[in-house]
Coordinates of C-alpha atoms in Angstrom, one line a residue:
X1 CA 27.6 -146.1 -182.7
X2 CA 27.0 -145.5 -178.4
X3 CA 29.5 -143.2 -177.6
X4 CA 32.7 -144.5 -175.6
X5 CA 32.3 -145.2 -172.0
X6 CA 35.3 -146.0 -169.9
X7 CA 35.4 -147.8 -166.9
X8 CA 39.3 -147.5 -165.3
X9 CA 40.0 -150.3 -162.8
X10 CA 43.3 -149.5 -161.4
X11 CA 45.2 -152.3 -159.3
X12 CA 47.5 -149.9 -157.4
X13 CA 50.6 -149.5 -155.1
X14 CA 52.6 -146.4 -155.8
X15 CA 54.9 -144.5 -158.3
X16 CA 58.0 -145.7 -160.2
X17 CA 60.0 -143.0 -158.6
X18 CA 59.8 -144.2 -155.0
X19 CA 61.0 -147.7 -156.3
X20 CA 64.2 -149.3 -155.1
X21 CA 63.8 -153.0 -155.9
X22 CA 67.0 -155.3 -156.6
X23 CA 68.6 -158.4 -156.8
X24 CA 65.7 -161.3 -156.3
X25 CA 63.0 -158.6 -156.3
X26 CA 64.2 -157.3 -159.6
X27 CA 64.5 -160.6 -160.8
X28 CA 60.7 -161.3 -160.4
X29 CA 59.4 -158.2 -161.8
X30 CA 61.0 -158.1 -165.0
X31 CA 61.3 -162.0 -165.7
X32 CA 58.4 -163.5 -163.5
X33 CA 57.8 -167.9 -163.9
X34 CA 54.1 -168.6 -164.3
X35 CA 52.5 -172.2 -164.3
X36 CA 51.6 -172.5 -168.1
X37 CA 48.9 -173.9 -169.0
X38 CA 46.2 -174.2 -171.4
X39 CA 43.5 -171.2 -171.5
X40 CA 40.7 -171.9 -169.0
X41 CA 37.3 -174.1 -170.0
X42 CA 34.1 -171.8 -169.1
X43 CA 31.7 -173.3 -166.8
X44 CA 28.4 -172.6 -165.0
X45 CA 30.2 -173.2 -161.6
X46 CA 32.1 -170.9 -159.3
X47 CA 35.8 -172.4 -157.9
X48 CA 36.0 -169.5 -155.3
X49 CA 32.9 -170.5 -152.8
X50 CA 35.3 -173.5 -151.9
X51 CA 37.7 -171.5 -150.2
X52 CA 35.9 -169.8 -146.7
X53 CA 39.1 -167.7 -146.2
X54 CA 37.5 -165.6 -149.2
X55 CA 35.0 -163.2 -148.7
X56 CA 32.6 -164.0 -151.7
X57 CA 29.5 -162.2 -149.6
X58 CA 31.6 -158.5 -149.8
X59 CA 32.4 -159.5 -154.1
X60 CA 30.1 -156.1 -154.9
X61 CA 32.0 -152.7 -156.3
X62 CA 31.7 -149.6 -153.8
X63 CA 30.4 -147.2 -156.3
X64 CA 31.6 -143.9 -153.9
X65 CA 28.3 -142.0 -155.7
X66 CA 29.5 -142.6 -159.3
X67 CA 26.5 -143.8 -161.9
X68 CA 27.1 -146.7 -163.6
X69 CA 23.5 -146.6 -165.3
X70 CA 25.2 -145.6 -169.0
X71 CA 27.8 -148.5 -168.8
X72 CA 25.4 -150.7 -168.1
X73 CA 23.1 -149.5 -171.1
X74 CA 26.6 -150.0 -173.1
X75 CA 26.6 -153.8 -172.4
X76 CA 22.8 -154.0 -172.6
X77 CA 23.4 -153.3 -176.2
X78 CA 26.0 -155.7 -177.5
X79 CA 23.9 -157.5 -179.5
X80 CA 23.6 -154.0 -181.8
X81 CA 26.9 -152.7 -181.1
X82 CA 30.3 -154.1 -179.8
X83 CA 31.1 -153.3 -175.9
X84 CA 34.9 -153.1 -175.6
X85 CA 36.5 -153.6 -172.6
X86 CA 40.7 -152.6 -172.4
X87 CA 42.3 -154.2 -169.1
X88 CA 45.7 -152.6 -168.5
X89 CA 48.3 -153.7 -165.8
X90 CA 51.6 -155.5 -165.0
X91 CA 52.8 -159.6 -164.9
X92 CA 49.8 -160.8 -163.7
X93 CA 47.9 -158.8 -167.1
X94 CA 50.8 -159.9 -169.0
X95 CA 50.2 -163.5 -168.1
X96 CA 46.4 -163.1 -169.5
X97 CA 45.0 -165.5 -167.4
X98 CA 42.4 -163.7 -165.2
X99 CA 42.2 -161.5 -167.8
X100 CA 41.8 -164.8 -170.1
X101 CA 39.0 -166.3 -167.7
X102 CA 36.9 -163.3 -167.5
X103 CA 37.4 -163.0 -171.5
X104 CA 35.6 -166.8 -171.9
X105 CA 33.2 -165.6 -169.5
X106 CA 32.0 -162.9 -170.9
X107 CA 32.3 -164.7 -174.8
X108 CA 30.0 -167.3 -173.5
X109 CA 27.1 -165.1 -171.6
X110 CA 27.3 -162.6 -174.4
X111 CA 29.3 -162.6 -177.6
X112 CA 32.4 -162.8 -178.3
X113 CA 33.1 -160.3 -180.6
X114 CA 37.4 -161.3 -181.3
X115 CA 40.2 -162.2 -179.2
X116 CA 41.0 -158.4 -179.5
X117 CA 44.8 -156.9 -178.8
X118 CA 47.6 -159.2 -179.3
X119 CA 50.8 -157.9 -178.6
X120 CA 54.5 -159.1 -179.8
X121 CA 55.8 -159.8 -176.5
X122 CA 57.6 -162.8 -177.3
X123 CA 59.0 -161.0 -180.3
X124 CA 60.7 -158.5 -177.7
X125 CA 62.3 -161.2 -175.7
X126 CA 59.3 -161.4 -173.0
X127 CA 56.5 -164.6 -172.1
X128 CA 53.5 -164.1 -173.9
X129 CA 50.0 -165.4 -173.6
X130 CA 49.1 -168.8 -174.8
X131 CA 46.1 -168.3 -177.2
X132 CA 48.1 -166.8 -179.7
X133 CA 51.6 -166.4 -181.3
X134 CA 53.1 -164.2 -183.0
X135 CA 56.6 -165.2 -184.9
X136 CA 58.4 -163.6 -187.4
X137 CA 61.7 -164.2 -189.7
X138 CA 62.2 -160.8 -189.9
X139 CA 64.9 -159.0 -187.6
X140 CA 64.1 -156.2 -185.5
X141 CA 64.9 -153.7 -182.4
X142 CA 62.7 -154.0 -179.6
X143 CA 61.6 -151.6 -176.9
X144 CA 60.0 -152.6 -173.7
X145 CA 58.0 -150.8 -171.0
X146 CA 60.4 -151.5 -168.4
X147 CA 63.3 -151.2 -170.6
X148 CA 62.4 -148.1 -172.6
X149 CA 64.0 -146.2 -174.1
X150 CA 66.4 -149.1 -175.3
X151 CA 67.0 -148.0 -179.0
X152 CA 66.4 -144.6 -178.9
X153 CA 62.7 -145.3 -180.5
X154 CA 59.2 -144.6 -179.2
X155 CA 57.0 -146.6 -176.7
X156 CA 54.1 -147.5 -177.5
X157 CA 50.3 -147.9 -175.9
X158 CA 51.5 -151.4 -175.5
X159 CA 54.3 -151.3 -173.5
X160 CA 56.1 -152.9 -176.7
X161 CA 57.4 -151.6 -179.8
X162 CA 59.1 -153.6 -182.5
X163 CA 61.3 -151.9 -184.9
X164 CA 61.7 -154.2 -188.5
X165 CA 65.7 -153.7 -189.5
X166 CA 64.6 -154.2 -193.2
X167 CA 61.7 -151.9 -195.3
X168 CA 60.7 -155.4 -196.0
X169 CA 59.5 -157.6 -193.7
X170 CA 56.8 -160.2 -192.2
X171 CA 54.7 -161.1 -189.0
X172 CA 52.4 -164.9 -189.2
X173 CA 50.1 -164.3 -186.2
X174 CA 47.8 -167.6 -184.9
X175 CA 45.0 -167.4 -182.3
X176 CA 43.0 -169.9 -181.1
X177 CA 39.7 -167.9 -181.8
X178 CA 39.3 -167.1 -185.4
X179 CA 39.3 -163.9 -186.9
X180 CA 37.8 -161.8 -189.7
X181 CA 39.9 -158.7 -189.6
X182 CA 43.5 -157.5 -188.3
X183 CA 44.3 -154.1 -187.0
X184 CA 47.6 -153.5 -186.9
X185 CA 48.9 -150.1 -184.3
X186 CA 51.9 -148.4 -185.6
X187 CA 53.7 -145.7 -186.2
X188 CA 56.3 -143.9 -188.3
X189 CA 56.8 -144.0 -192.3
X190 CA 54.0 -145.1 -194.3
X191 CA 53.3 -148.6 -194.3
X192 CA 51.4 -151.5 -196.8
X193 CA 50.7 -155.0 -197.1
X194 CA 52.0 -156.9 -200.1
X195 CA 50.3 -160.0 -199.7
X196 CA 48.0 -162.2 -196.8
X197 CA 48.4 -166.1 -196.5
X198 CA 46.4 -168.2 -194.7
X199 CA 48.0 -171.5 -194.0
X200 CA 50.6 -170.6 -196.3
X201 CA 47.7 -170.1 -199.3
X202 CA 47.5 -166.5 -200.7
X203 CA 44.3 -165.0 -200.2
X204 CA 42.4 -161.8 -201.6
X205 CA 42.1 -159.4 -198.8
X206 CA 41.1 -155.3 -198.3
X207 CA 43.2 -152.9 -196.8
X208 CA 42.1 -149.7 -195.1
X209 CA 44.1 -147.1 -193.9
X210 CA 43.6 -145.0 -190.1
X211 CA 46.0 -142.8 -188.2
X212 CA 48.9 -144.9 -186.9
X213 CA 46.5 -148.2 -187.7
X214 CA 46.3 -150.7 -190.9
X215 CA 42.9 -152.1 -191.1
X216 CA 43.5 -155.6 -193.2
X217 CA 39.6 -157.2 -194.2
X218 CA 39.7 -161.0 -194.6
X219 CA 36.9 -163.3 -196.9
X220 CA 36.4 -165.5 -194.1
X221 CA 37.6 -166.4 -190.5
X222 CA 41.2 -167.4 -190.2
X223 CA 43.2 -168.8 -187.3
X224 CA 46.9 -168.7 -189.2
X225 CA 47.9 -165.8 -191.2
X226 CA 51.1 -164.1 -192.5
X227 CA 51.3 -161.0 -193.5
X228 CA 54.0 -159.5 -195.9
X229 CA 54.8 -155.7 -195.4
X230 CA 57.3 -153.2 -196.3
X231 CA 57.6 -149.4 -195.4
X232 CA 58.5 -146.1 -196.6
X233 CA 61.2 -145.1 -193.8
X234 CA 61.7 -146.5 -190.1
X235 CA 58.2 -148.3 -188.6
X236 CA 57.5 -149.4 -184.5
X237 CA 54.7 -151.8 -184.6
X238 CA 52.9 -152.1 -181.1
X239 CA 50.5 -154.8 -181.4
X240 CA 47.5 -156.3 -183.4
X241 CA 43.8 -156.3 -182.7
X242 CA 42.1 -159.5 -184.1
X243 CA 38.3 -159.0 -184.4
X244 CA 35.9 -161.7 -185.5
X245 CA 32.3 -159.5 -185.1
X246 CA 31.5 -156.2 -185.6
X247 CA 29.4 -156.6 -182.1
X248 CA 29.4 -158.5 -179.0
X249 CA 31.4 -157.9 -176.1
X250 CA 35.6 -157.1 -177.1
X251 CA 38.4 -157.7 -174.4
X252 CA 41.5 -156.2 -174.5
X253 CA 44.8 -156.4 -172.4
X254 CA 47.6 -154.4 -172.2
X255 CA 50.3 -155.9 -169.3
X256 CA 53.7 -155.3 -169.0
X257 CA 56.0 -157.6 -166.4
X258 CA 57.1 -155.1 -163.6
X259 CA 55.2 -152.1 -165.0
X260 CA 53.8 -149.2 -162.8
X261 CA 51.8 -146.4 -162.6
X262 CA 54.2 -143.9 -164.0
X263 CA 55.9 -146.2 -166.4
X264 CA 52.8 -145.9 -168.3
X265 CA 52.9 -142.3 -167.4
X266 CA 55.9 -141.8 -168.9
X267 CA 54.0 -143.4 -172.7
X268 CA 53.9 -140.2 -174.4
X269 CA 50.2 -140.0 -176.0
X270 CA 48.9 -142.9 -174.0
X271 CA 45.7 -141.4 -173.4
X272 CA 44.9 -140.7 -176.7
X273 CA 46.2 -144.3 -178.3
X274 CA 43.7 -145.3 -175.5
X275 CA 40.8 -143.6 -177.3
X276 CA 41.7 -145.3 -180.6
X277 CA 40.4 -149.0 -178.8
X278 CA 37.3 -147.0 -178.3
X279 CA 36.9 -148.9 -174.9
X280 CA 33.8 -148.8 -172.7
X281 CA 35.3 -150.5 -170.3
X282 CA 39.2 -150.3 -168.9
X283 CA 40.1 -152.5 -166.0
X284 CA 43.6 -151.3 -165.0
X285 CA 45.7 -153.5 -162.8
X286 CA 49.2 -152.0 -161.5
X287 CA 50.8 -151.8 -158.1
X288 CA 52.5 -154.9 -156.8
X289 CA 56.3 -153.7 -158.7
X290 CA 55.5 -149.9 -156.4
X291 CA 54.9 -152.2 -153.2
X292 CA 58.1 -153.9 -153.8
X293 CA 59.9 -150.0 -153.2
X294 CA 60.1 -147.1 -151.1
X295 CA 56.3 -146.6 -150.9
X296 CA 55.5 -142.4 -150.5
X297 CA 52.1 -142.3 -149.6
X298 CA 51.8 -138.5 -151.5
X299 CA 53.5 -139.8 -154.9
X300 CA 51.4 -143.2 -155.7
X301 CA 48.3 -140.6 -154.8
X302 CA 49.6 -138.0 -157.6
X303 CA 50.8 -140.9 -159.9
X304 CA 47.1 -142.1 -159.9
X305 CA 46.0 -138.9 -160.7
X306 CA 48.4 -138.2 -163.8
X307 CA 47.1 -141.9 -165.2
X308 CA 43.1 -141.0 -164.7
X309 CA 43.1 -137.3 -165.9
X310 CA 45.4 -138.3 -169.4
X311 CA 43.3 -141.5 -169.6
X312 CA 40.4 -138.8 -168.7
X313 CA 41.5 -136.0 -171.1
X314 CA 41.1 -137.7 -174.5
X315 CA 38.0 -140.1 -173.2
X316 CA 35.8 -137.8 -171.3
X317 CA 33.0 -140.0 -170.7
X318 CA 34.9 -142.2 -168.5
X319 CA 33.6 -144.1 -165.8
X320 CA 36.4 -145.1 -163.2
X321 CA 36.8 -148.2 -161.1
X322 CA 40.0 -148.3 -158.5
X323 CA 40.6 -152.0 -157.5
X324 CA 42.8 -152.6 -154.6
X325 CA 45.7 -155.1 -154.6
X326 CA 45.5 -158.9 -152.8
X327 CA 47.7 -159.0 -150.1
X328 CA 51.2 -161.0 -151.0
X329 CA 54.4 -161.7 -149.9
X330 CA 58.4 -160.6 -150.6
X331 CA 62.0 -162.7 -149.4
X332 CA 63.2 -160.3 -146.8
X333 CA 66.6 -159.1 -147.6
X334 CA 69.8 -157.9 -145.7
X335 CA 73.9 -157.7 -145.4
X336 CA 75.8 -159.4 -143.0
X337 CA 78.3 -157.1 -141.5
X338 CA 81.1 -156.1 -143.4
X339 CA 79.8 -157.6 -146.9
X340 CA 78.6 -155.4 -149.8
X341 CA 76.6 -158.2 -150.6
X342 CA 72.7 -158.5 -150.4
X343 CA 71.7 -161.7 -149.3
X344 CA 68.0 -163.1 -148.9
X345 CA 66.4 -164.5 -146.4
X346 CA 62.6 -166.0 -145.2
X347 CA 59.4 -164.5 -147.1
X348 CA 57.3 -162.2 -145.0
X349 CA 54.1 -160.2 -145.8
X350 CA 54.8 -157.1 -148.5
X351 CA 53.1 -154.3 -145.8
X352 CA 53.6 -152.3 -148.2
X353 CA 50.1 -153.5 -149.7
X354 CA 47.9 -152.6 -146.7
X355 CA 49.2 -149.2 -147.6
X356 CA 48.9 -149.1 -151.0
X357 CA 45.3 -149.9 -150.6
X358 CA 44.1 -147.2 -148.0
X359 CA 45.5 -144.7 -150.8
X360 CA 43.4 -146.1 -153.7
X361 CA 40.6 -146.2 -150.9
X362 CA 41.3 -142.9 -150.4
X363 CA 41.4 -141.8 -153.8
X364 CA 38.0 -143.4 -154.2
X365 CA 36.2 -142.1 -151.9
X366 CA 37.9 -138.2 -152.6
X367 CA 36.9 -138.1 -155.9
X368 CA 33.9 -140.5 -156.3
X369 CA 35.6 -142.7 -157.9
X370 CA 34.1 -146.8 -157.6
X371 CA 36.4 -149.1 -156.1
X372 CA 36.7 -153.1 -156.1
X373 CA 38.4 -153.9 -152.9
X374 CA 40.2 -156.9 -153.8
X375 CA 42.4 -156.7 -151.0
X376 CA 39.4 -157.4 -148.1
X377 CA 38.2 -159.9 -150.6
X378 CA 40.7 -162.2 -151.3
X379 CA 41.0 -162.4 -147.3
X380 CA 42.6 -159.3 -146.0
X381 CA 45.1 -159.5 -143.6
X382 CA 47.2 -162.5 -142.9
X383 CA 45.1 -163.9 -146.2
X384 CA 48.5 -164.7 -148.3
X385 CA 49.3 -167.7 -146.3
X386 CA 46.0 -169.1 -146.8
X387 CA 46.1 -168.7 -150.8
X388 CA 49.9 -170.7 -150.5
X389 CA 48.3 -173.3 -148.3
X390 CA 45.7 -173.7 -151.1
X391 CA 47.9 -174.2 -154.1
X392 CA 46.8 -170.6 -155.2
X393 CA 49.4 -168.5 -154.8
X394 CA 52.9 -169.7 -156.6
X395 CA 56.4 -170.1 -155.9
X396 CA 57.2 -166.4 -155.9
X397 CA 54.7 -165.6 -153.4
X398 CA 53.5 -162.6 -155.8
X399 CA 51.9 -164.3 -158.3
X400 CA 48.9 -166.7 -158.4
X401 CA 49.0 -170.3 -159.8
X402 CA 46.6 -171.2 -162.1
X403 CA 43.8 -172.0 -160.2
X404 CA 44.4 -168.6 -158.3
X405 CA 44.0 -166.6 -161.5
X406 CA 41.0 -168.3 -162.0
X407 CA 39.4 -167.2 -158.9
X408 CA 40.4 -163.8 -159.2
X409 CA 38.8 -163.4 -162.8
X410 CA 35.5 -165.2 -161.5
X411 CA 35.7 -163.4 -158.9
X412 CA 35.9 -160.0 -160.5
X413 CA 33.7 -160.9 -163.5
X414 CA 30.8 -161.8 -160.9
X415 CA 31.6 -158.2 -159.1
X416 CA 31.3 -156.5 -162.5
X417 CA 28.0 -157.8 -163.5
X418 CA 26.3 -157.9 -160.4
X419 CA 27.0 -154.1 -160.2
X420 CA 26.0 -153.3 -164.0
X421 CA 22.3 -155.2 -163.3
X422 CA 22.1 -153.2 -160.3
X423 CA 22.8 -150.0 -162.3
X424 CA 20.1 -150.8 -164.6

């Protein structure tokens, strides 16, 4: 096995501490409306060239003198070994559709090795994405990033942990791309697996054991399984890994609706639950919940710093990519005189973003560290009202429509590859 490289892409805009957001702007981080939709057909041909407010000739990664040459030997060998990629971030991660997009795209110009992490967000009262479900008719206590701590339990590398109220109890997870094994992350008491049916037909399985992780072999590829557990005292269960090959390229995401930079700080061990993905590749997209807030220049700068050396710390041979937030937009607030009451008004630009983006360009260029400037790609200033006018930006002015998540993932995925033949 290659040894674990680690590429961090971190969509930035400041630290949890300097965030004051409330009534409409609370409203959209922790409960933000999405156009659902099916998960996205792969094809040959690029939406984004359609839109000249984009910059597509600037979609390169600024590589601030790091070498990228190992990471792109990584991926040169999928074929012999699996290349696993970890995407972390906020809403627009939760959603999974760039996320989903660049996933296809990289399934069909290498292979797919599993859908990878699945996480019981629905489970904890939160949308989920649409290639898979996860349902239970078990009860349980539920802890979420934003939330936390809510029961008194741990958070884990998730963002999500699910506490069964029973020792006995039972998950039935289905995925649109089949799988051959399930990895489920946990921790607590000791846990086992009782039996596995797929499409409600028992079926012979083998189980093996990890730190805080059930590996659960299948005889073939399934799309519908439930499993039947029970534990020996108290168990949080953070999420599942479906894999379907034991090479090709793996994408995982990890996103958590109004998440920042030190909410995931604040995940005690989440460096080292990190490691146990054994990514080579972590795009990590946070930020728009800080520009919503106070922004302090000096405290989004530290907070990226805690997140990269823990991340850092137990992954050593990481490679790290800063990508700047897209410009957006917020409802401008105020109080008529003599009212407690916070009233809304018309939506202007978020400035907040320009600023968030000099520090990650900062950041970059300080420690020679890559960066994917996003913002000066999507259009830079003044760009937001051209993504509304084109049906790519969506009701809330925050997050993209459907089509708009698609052009970001192109987008990115293109940036990505160009730079790793380059590195060659």
């Amino acid at each position: 096995m290659s040894k674990p490289l680690i590429i961090l892409a971190l969509y930035v805009f400041a630290s949890s501490f300097s965030v004051r957001a409330d009534g409409d702007d609370a409203a959209m981080r922790e409960n933000p409306e999405f156009e659902m939709a099916d998960t996205f057909a792969v094809t040959a041909v690029r939406h984004y060239p359609v839109y000249d407010f984009i910059n597509a000739a600037d979609n390169r990664i600024c590589l601030n003198g790091a070498d990228w040459s190992a990471v792109a030997a990584g991926l040169d060998n999928f074929e012999d070994d699996m290349f696993t990629i970890l995407h972390i971030g906020d809403s627009h991660i939760q959603a999974d559709f760039a996320t989903g997009c660049i996933r296809n795209l990289f399934g069909e110009d290498y292979i797919s090795a599993g859908r990878g992490l699945i996480v019981p967000l629905k489970l904890a009262g939160t949308n989920q994405p649409v290639d898979y479900s996860i349902i239970s008719k078990s009860e349980f206590d539920c802890n979420k990033l934003l939330k936390f701590p809510l029961h008194g339990g741990p958070m884990g590398f998730t963002g999500v942990a699910v506490t069964p109220q029973t020792r006995d109890f039972e998950f039935n997870i289905k995925a649109e791309q089949p799988f051959e094994k399930i990895k489920v992350h946990y921790s607590g008491g000791a846990m086992f697996v009782d039996r596995v049916t797929d499409m409600s037909e028992p079926i012979v399985f083998a189980l093996q054991a990890g730190e805080n992780r059930l590996e659960i072999n299948l005889p073939m590829p399934c799309r519908d399984v439930t499993l039947n557990l029970h534990s020996l005292g108290s168990v949080d269960i953070y999420g599942f890994e479906l894999v379907g090959d034991i090479v090709g390229v793996m994408y995982h995401a990890i996103g958590n609706n109004g998440a920042t930079f030190d909410n995931y700080n604040n995940i005690s061990g989440f460096g080292k639950a990190v490691s146990g993905l054994n990514p080579s590749l972590i795009i990590v997209s946070l930020g728009t919940n800080e520009a919503f807030g106070r922004l302090d220049r000096g405290n989004m700068y530290r907070s990226i710093g805690t997140f990269v050396n823990d991340v850092r710390r137990f992954n050593p041979s990481a490679t790290i990519l800063l990508v700047t937030p897209a410009e957006c937009q917020r409802r401008r607030s105020y109080r008529r005189k003599g009212s407690r009451r916070r009233r809304y008004g018309a939506y202007g630009i978020n400035e907040n973003i320009a600023v968030a983006r000099d520090v990650i360009l900062d950041y970059g260029r300080k420690n020679n560290i890559a960066v994917y400037d996003w913002y000066d790609i999507a259009g830079g200033n003044r760009s937001s009202d051209k993504w509304i006018a084109n049906g790519l930006l969506s009701k809330d002015r925050v997050h993209y429509t459907r089509k708009g998540y698609e052009v970001q993932g192109e987008l990115l995925y293109d940036a990505l590859i160009n730079t790793l033949n380059h590195a060659r």
